[in-house]
Amino acid sequence: MAPEERGRLQIGIGEFDRVLGGGIVFGSLVLVGGDPGIGKSTLLLQVMNLLAAQGKKILYVSGEESVQQTKMRADRLGVSSANLFVVSETSLEKILQDIQALRPTVVVVDSIQTIYSSELPSTPGSISQVREASSRLLYLRSICRSLSFSSAT
């Protein structure tokens, strides 16, 4: 695996690292967008497995699939690491608690439009919910080095 350089986490997938300018910048937020079914979740799970293999603590939050569904995908891809933690959650407040308890290097939220804050009256996926979830997760940059959101656009 590629080492950390200049405040970036290099993944070890040449094209992925190149698109991100040399790897994931510490403290950054990366939005992975694309049509439904194109492979965003699969790609992110594979990328997080590579980081976990480098000894990084990873939290993968799935708002669209159960832990069992994510495990089946991981098994199919050969993804397995003691450093890769998976939760199925849509409550922003619970996700924030999980991040603070685990203190991961990288967090993936798949997908941001499924997350909701009980403090807002709007529905998940609304502009106000996505804005609130994004800003509150971004606020935690001091705890985790990077955030990645998957989104179907």
mmCIF file with all atom_site columns, C-alpha atoms in Angstrom:
data_model
loop_
_atom_site.group_PDB
_atom_site.id
_atom_site.type_symbol
_atom_site.label_atom_id
_atom_site.label_alt_id
_atom_site.label_comp_id
_atom_site.label_asym_id
_atom_site.label_entity_id
_atom_site.label_seq_id
_atom_site.pdbx_PDB_ins_code
_atom_site.Cartn_x
_atom_site.Cartn_y
_atom_site.Cartn_z
_atom_site.occupancy
_atom_site.B_iso_or_equiv
_atom_site.pdbx_formal_charge
_atom_site.auth_seq_id
_atom_site.auth_comp_id
_atom_site.auth_asym_id
_atom_site.auth_atom_id
_atom_site.pdbx_PDB_model_num
ATOM 1   C CA . MET A 1 1   ? 0.000   0.000   0.000   1.00 0.00 ? 1   MET A CA 1
ATOM 2   C CA . ALA A 1 2   ? 1.087   3.553   -0.622  1.00 0.00 ? 2   ALA A CA 1
ATOM 3   C CA . PRO A 1 3   ? 2.231   5.567   2.407   1.00 0.00 ? 3   PRO A CA 1
ATOM 4   C CA . GLU A 1 4   ? 0.688   8.769   3.700   1.00 0.00 ? 4   GLU A CA 1
ATOM 5   C CA . GLU A 1 5   ? 2.133   11.759  1.882   1.00 0.00 ? 5   GLU A CA 1
ATOM 6   C CA . ARG A 1 6   ? 1.629   15.508  2.234   1.00 0.00 ? 6   ARG A CA 1
ATOM 7   C CA . GLY A 1 7   ? -1.508  15.247  4.395   1.00 0.00 ? 7   GLY A CA 1
ATOM 8   C CA . ARG A 1 8   ? -3.225  12.693  2.172   1.00 0.00 ? 8   ARG A CA 1
ATOM 9   C CA . LEU A 1 9   ? -4.313  9.110   2.580   1.00 0.00 ? 9   LEU A CA 1
ATOM 10  C CA . GLN A 1 10  ? -3.240  7.232   -0.505  1.00 0.00 ? 10  GLN A CA 1
ATOM 11  C CA . ILE A 1 11  ? -5.551  4.350   -1.304  1.00 0.00 ? 11  ILE A CA 1
ATOM 12  C CA . GLY A 1 12  ? -3.371  2.295   -3.602  1.00 0.00 ? 12  GLY A CA 1
ATOM 13  C CA . ILE A 1 13  ? -5.792  2.369   -6.543  1.00 0.00 ? 13  ILE A CA 1
ATOM 14  C CA . GLY A 1 14  ? -3.936  4.542   -9.039  1.00 0.00 ? 14  GLY A CA 1
ATOM 15  C CA . GLU A 1 15  ? -6.921  6.047   -10.825 1.00 0.00 ? 15  GLU A CA 1
ATOM 16  C CA . PHE A 1 16  ? -8.830  6.679   -7.573  1.00 0.00 ? 16  PHE A CA 1
ATOM 17  C CA . ASP A 1 17  ? -5.816  8.406   -6.008  1.00 0.00 ? 17  ASP A CA 1
ATOM 18  C CA . ARG A 1 18  ? -5.242  10.405  -9.217  1.00 0.00 ? 18  ARG A CA 1
ATOM 19  C CA . VAL A 1 19  ? -8.844  11.659  -9.342  1.00 0.00 ? 19  VAL A CA 1
ATOM 20  C CA . LEU A 1 20  ? -8.433  12.873  -5.761  1.00 0.00 ? 20  LEU A CA 1
ATOM 21  C CA . GLY A 1 21  ? -5.168  14.651  -6.587  1.00 0.00 ? 21  GLY A CA 1
ATOM 22  C CA . GLY A 1 22  ? -2.949  12.068  -4.909  1.00 0.00 ? 22  GLY A CA 1
ATOM 23  C CA . GLY A 1 23  ? -5.264  10.569  -2.288  1.00 0.00 ? 23  GLY A CA 1
ATOM 24  C CA . ILE A 1 24  ? -7.884  11.643  0.219   1.00 0.00 ? 24  ILE A CA 1
ATOM 25  C CA . VAL A 1 25  ? -6.930  14.952  1.852   1.00 0.00 ? 25  VAL A CA 1
ATOM 26  C CA . PHE A 1 26  ? -7.024  14.802  5.653   1.00 0.00 ? 26  PHE A CA 1
ATOM 27  C CA . GLY A 1 27  ? -10.101 16.568  7.001   1.00 0.00 ? 27  GLY A CA 1
ATOM 28  C CA . SER A 1 28  ? -11.809 16.606  3.625   1.00 0.00 ? 28  SER A CA 1
ATOM 29  C CA . LEU A 1 29  ? -15.264 15.606  2.547   1.00 0.00 ? 29  LEU A CA 1
ATOM 30  C CA . VAL A 1 30  ? -15.583 13.652  -0.690  1.00 0.00 ? 30  VAL A CA 1
ATOM 31  C CA . LEU A 1 31  ? -18.919 13.271  -2.457  1.00 0.00 ? 31  LEU A CA 1
ATOM 32  C CA . VAL A 1 32  ? -19.140 10.226  -4.707  1.00 0.00 ? 32  VAL A CA 1
ATOM 33  C CA . GLY A 1 33  ? -22.047 10.675  -7.093  1.00 0.00 ? 33  GLY A CA 1
ATOM 34  C CA . GLY A 1 34  ? -23.557 8.734   -9.937  1.00 0.00 ? 34  GLY A CA 1
ATOM 35  C CA . ASP A 1 35  ? -26.619 6.927   -11.172 1.00 0.00 ? 35  ASP A CA 1
ATOM 36  C CA . PRO A 1 36  ? -28.246 4.307   -8.926  1.00 0.00 ? 36  PRO A CA 1
ATOM 37  C CA . GLY A 1 37  ? -26.649 0.883   -9.325  1.00 0.00 ? 37  GLY A CA 1
ATOM 38  C CA . ILE A 1 38  ? -23.447 2.159   -10.940 1.00 0.00 ? 38  ILE A CA 1
ATOM 39  C CA . GLY A 1 39  ? -21.236 0.777   -8.145  1.00 0.00 ? 39  GLY A CA 1
ATOM 40  C CA . LYS A 1 40  ? -20.634 3.642   -5.709  1.00 0.00 ? 40  LYS A CA 1
ATOM 41  C CA . SER A 1 41  ? -21.205 1.500   -2.617  1.00 0.00 ? 41  SER A CA 1
ATOM 42  C CA . THR A 1 42  ? -19.115 -1.341  -4.003  1.00 0.00 ? 42  THR A CA 1
ATOM 43  C CA . LEU A 1 43  ? -16.234 1.003   -4.845  1.00 0.00 ? 43  LEU A CA 1
ATOM 44  C CA . LEU A 1 44  ? -16.339 2.699   -1.439  1.00 0.00 ? 44  LEU A CA 1
ATOM 45  C CA . LEU A 1 45  ? -16.396 -0.644  0.369   1.00 0.00 ? 45  LEU A CA 1
ATOM 46  C CA . GLN A 1 46  ? -13.350 -1.800  -1.633  1.00 0.00 ? 46  GLN A CA 1
ATOM 47  C CA . VAL A 1 47  ? -11.500 1.475   -0.995  1.00 0.00 ? 47  VAL A CA 1
ATOM 48  C CA . MET A 1 48  ? -12.269 1.361   2.727   1.00 0.00 ? 48  MET A CA 1
ATOM 49  C CA . ASN A 1 49  ? -11.036 -2.245  2.857   1.00 0.00 ? 49  ASN A CA 1
ATOM 50  C CA . LEU A 1 50  ? -7.689  -1.117  1.415   1.00 0.00 ? 50  LEU A CA 1
ATOM 51  C CA . LEU A 1 51  ? -7.425  1.642   4.025   1.00 0.00 ? 51  LEU A CA 1
ATOM 52  C CA . ALA A 1 52  ? -8.374  -0.795  6.793   1.00 0.00 ? 52  ALA A CA 1
ATOM 53  C CA . ALA A 1 53  ? -5.626  -3.128  5.554   1.00 0.00 ? 53  ALA A CA 1
ATOM 54  C CA . GLN A 1 54  ? -3.206  -0.205  6.053   1.00 0.00 ? 54  GLN A CA 1
ATOM 55  C CA . GLY A 1 55  ? -4.217  -0.173  9.728   1.00 0.00 ? 55  GLY A CA 1
ATOM 56  C CA . LYS A 1 56  ? -6.670  2.726   9.463   1.00 0.00 ? 56  LYS A CA 1
ATOM 57  C CA . LYS A 1 57  ? -9.843  2.519   11.542  1.00 0.00 ? 57  LYS A CA 1
ATOM 58  C CA . ILE A 1 58  ? -12.830 2.851   9.200   1.00 0.00 ? 58  ILE A CA 1
ATOM 59  C CA . LEU A 1 59  ? -16.521 3.422   9.959   1.00 0.00 ? 59  LEU A CA 1
ATOM 60  C CA . TYR A 1 60  ? -18.877 2.564   7.110   1.00 0.00 ? 60  TYR A CA 1
ATOM 61  C CA . VAL A 1 61  ? -22.406 3.844   7.777   1.00 0.00 ? 61  VAL A CA 1
ATOM 62  C CA . SER A 1 62  ? -25.072 2.377   5.536   1.00 0.00 ? 62  SER A CA 1
ATOM 63  C CA . GLY A 1 63  ? -28.391 4.151   5.472   1.00 0.00 ? 63  GLY A CA 1
ATOM 64  C CA . GLU A 1 64  ? -29.641 2.110   2.527   1.00 0.00 ? 64  GLU A CA 1
ATOM 65  C CA . GLU A 1 65  ? -28.697 -1.463  3.403   1.00 0.00 ? 65  GLU A CA 1
ATOM 66  C CA . SER A 1 66  ? -28.758 -3.587  6.520   1.00 0.00 ? 66  SER A CA 1
ATOM 67  C CA . VAL A 1 67  ? -25.524 -4.778  8.091   1.00 0.00 ? 67  VAL A CA 1
ATOM 68  C CA . GLN A 1 68  ? -26.320 -8.251  6.715   1.00 0.00 ? 68  GLN A CA 1
ATOM 69  C CA . GLN A 1 69  ? -26.714 -6.907  3.153   1.00 0.00 ? 69  GLN A CA 1
ATOM 70  C CA . THR A 1 70  ? -23.423 -5.024  3.458   1.00 0.00 ? 70  THR A CA 1
ATOM 71  C CA . LYS A 1 71  ? -21.759 -8.171  4.847   1.00 0.00 ? 71  LYS A CA 1
ATOM 72  C CA . MET A 1 72  ? -22.997 -10.196 1.868   1.00 0.00 ? 72  MET A CA 1
ATOM 73  C CA . ARG A 1 73  ? -21.511 -7.599  -0.514  1.00 0.00 ? 73  ARG A CA 1
ATOM 74  C CA . ALA A 1 74  ? -18.265 -7.589  1.474   1.00 0.00 ? 74  ALA A CA 1
ATOM 75  C CA . ASP A 1 75  ? -18.056 -11.395 1.364   1.00 0.00 ? 75  ASP A CA 1
ATOM 76  C CA . ARG A 1 76  ? -18.638 -11.365 -2.398  1.00 0.00 ? 76  ARG A CA 1
ATOM 77  C CA . LEU A 1 77  ? -15.790 -8.831  -2.794  1.00 0.00 ? 77  LEU A CA 1
ATOM 78  C CA . GLY A 1 78  ? -13.434 -10.569 -0.377  1.00 0.00 ? 78  GLY A CA 1
ATOM 79  C CA . VAL A 1 79  ? -13.576 -7.586  1.991   1.00 0.00 ? 79  VAL A CA 1
ATOM 80  C CA . SER A 1 80  ? -12.650 -8.495  5.553   1.00 0.00 ? 80  SER A CA 1
ATOM 81  C CA . SER A 1 81  ? -10.780 -6.466  8.152   1.00 0.00 ? 81  SER A CA 1
ATOM 82  C CA . ALA A 1 82  ? -10.893 -6.054  11.905  1.00 0.00 ? 82  ALA A CA 1
ATOM 83  C CA . ASN A 1 83  ? -10.422 -2.301  11.267  1.00 0.00 ? 83  ASN A CA 1
ATOM 84  C CA . LEU A 1 84  ? -13.576 -1.938  9.140   1.00 0.00 ? 84  LEU A CA 1
ATOM 85  C CA . PHE A 1 85  ? -16.673 -1.268  11.254  1.00 0.00 ? 85  PHE A CA 1
ATOM 86  C CA . VAL A 1 86  ? -20.113 -1.316  9.606   1.00 0.00 ? 86  VAL A CA 1
ATOM 87  C CA . VAL A 1 87  ? -23.352 0.073   11.019  1.00 0.00 ? 87  VAL A CA 1
ATOM 88  C CA . SER A 1 88  ? -26.778 0.450   9.468   1.00 0.00 ? 88  SER A CA 1
ATOM 89  C CA . GLU A 1 89  ? -28.144 3.775   10.662  1.00 0.00 ? 89  GLU A CA 1
ATOM 90  C CA . THR A 1 90  ? -30.083 6.803   9.414   1.00 0.00 ? 90  THR A CA 1
ATOM 91  C CA . SER A 1 91  ? -30.245 8.888   12.607  1.00 0.00 ? 91  SER A CA 1
ATOM 92  C CA . LEU A 1 92  ? -27.687 11.679  12.431  1.00 0.00 ? 92  LEU A CA 1
ATOM 93  C CA . GLU A 1 93  ? -27.519 11.906  16.198  1.00 0.00 ? 93  GLU A CA 1
ATOM 94  C CA . LYS A 1 94  ? -26.736 8.167   16.519  1.00 0.00 ? 94  LYS A CA 1
ATOM 95  C CA . ILE A 1 95  ? -24.122 8.359   13.743  1.00 0.00 ? 95  ILE A CA 1
ATOM 96  C CA . LEU A 1 96  ? -22.411 11.262  15.516  1.00 0.00 ? 96  LEU A CA 1
ATOM 97  C CA . GLN A 1 97  ? -22.324 9.195   18.729  1.00 0.00 ? 97  GLN A CA 1
ATOM 98  C CA . ASP A 1 98  ? -20.813 6.257   16.832  1.00 0.00 ? 98  ASP A CA 1
ATOM 99  C CA . ILE A 1 99  ? -18.116 8.511   15.348  1.00 0.00 ? 99  ILE A CA 1
ATOM 100 C CA . GLN A 1 100 ? -17.245 10.009  18.719  1.00 0.00 ? 100 GLN A CA 1
ATOM 101 C CA . ALA A 1 101 ? -17.100 6.565   20.370  1.00 0.00 ? 101 ALA A CA 1
ATOM 102 C CA . LEU A 1 102 ? -15.050 4.852   17.641  1.00 0.00 ? 102 LEU A CA 1
ATOM 103 C CA . ARG A 1 103 ? -12.884 7.819   16.587  1.00 0.00 ? 103 ARG A CA 1
ATOM 104 C CA . PRO A 1 104 ? -12.232 6.428   13.100  1.00 0.00 ? 104 PRO A CA 1
ATOM 105 C CA . THR A 1 105 ? -9.668  7.676   10.606  1.00 0.00 ? 105 THR A CA 1
ATOM 106 C CA . VAL A 1 106 ? -12.272 7.687   7.806   1.00 0.00 ? 106 VAL A CA 1
ATOM 107 C CA . VAL A 1 107 ? -16.068 7.678   7.801   1.00 0.00 ? 107 VAL A CA 1
ATOM 108 C CA . VAL A 1 108 ? -18.232 6.696   4.844   1.00 0.00 ? 108 VAL A CA 1
ATOM 109 C CA . VAL A 1 109 ? -21.921 7.663   4.885   1.00 0.00 ? 109 VAL A CA 1
ATOM 110 C CA . ASP A 1 110 ? -23.809 5.716   2.238   1.00 0.00 ? 110 ASP A CA 1
ATOM 111 C CA . SER A 1 111 ? -25.819 7.646   1.349   1.00 0.00 ? 111 SER A CA 1
ATOM 112 C CA . ILE A 1 112 ? -26.109 11.160  2.720   1.00 0.00 ? 112 ILE A CA 1
ATOM 113 C CA . GLN A 1 113 ? -29.696 11.627  1.530   1.00 0.00 ? 113 GLN A CA 1
ATOM 114 C CA . THR A 1 114 ? -30.897 8.786   3.787   1.00 0.00 ? 114 THR A CA 1
ATOM 115 C CA . ILE A 1 115 ? -29.648 10.521  6.943   1.00 0.00 ? 115 ILE A CA 1
ATOM 116 C CA . TYR A 1 116 ? -31.962 12.655  9.050   1.00 0.00 ? 116 TYR A CA 1
ATOM 117 C CA . SER A 1 117 ? -31.746 14.784  12.166  1.00 0.00 ? 117 SER A CA 1
ATOM 118 C CA . SER A 1 118 ? -34.617 14.507  14.622  1.00 0.00 ? 118 SER A CA 1
ATOM 119 C CA . GLU A 1 119 ? -34.065 18.212  15.319  1.00 0.00 ? 119 GLU A CA 1
ATOM 120 C CA . LEU A 1 120 ? -35.503 19.165  11.909  1.00 0.00 ? 120 LEU A CA 1
ATOM 121 C CA . PRO A 1 121 ? -39.125 18.625  10.871  1.00 0.00 ? 121 PRO A CA 1
ATOM 122 C CA . SER A 1 122 ? -38.289 17.857  7.224   1.00 0.00 ? 122 SER A CA 1
ATOM 123 C CA . THR A 1 123 ? -37.926 14.427  5.626   1.00 0.00 ? 123 THR A CA 1
ATOM 124 C CA . PRO A 1 124 ? -34.661 12.601  4.881   1.00 0.00 ? 124 PRO A CA 1
ATOM 125 C CA . GLY A 1 125 ? -33.263 13.670  1.519   1.00 0.00 ? 125 GLY A CA 1
ATOM 126 C CA . SER A 1 126 ? -34.661 17.185  1.735   1.00 0.00 ? 126 SER A CA 1
ATOM 127 C CA . ILE A 1 127 ? -32.246 20.048  1.160   1.00 0.00 ? 127 ILE A CA 1
ATOM 128 C CA . SER A 1 128 ? -32.397 21.090  4.818   1.00 0.00 ? 128 SER A CA 1
ATOM 129 C CA . GLN A 1 129 ? -31.682 17.547  6.064   1.00 0.00 ? 129 GLN A CA 1
ATOM 130 C CA . VAL A 1 130 ? -28.768 16.989  3.671   1.00 0.00 ? 130 VAL A CA 1
ATOM 131 C CA . ARG A 1 131 ? -27.334 20.403  4.567   1.00 0.00 ? 131 ARG A CA 1
ATOM 132 C CA . GLU A 1 132 ? -27.697 19.733  8.318   1.00 0.00 ? 132 GLU A CA 1
ATOM 133 C CA . ALA A 1 133 ? -26.211 16.229  8.131   1.00 0.00 ? 133 ALA A CA 1
ATOM 134 C CA . SER A 1 134 ? -23.316 17.393  5.958   1.00 0.00 ? 134 SER A CA 1
ATOM 135 C CA . SER A 1 135 ? -22.444 20.368  8.131   1.00 0.00 ? 135 SER A CA 1
ATOM 136 C CA . ARG A 1 136 ? -22.663 18.444  11.419  1.00 0.00 ? 136 ARG A CA 1
ATOM 137 C CA . LEU A 1 137 ? -20.572 15.586  10.055  1.00 0.00 ? 137 LEU A CA 1
ATOM 138 C CA . LEU A 1 138 ? -18.036 18.010  8.614   1.00 0.00 ? 138 LEU A CA 1
ATOM 139 C CA . TYR A 1 139 ? -17.779 19.651  12.030  1.00 0.00 ? 139 TYR A CA 1
ATOM 140 C CA . LEU A 1 140 ? -16.287 16.395  13.328  1.00 0.00 ? 140 LEU A CA 1
ATOM 141 C CA . ARG A 1 141 ? -13.218 16.689  11.092  1.00 0.00 ? 141 ARG A CA 1
ATOM 142 C CA . SER A 1 142 ? -11.066 17.007  14.195  1.00 0.00 ? 142 SER A CA 1
ATOM 143 C CA . ILE A 1 143 ? -12.039 13.462  15.199  1.00 0.00 ? 143 ILE A CA 1
ATOM 144 C CA . CYS A 1 144 ? -11.732 11.651  11.889  1.00 0.00 ? 144 CYS A CA 1
ATOM 145 C CA . ARG A 1 145 ? -9.304  12.479  9.117   1.00 0.00 ? 145 ARG A CA 1
ATOM 146 C CA . SER A 1 146 ? -11.749 12.254  6.248   1.00 0.00 ? 146 SER A CA 1
ATOM 147 C CA . LEU A 1 147 ? -15.416 11.885  5.408   1.00 0.00 ? 147 LEU A CA 1
ATOM 148 C CA . SER A 1 148 ? -16.842 10.354  2.292   1.00 0.00 ? 148 SER A CA 1
ATOM 149 C CA . PHE A 1 149 ? -20.474 10.572  1.231   1.00 0.00 ? 149 PHE A CA 1
ATOM 150 C CA . SER A 1 150 ? -22.038 8.382   -1.384  1.00 0.00 ? 150 SER A CA 1
ATOM 151 C CA . SER A 1 151 ? -24.944 9.863   -3.261  1.00 0.00 ? 151 SER A CA 1
ATOM 152 C CA . ALA A 1 152 ? -27.142 8.866   -6.154  1.00 0.00 ? 152 ALA A CA 1
ATOM 153 C CA . THR A 1 153 ? -27.572 11.925  -8.357  1.00 0.00 ? 153 THR A CA 1
#
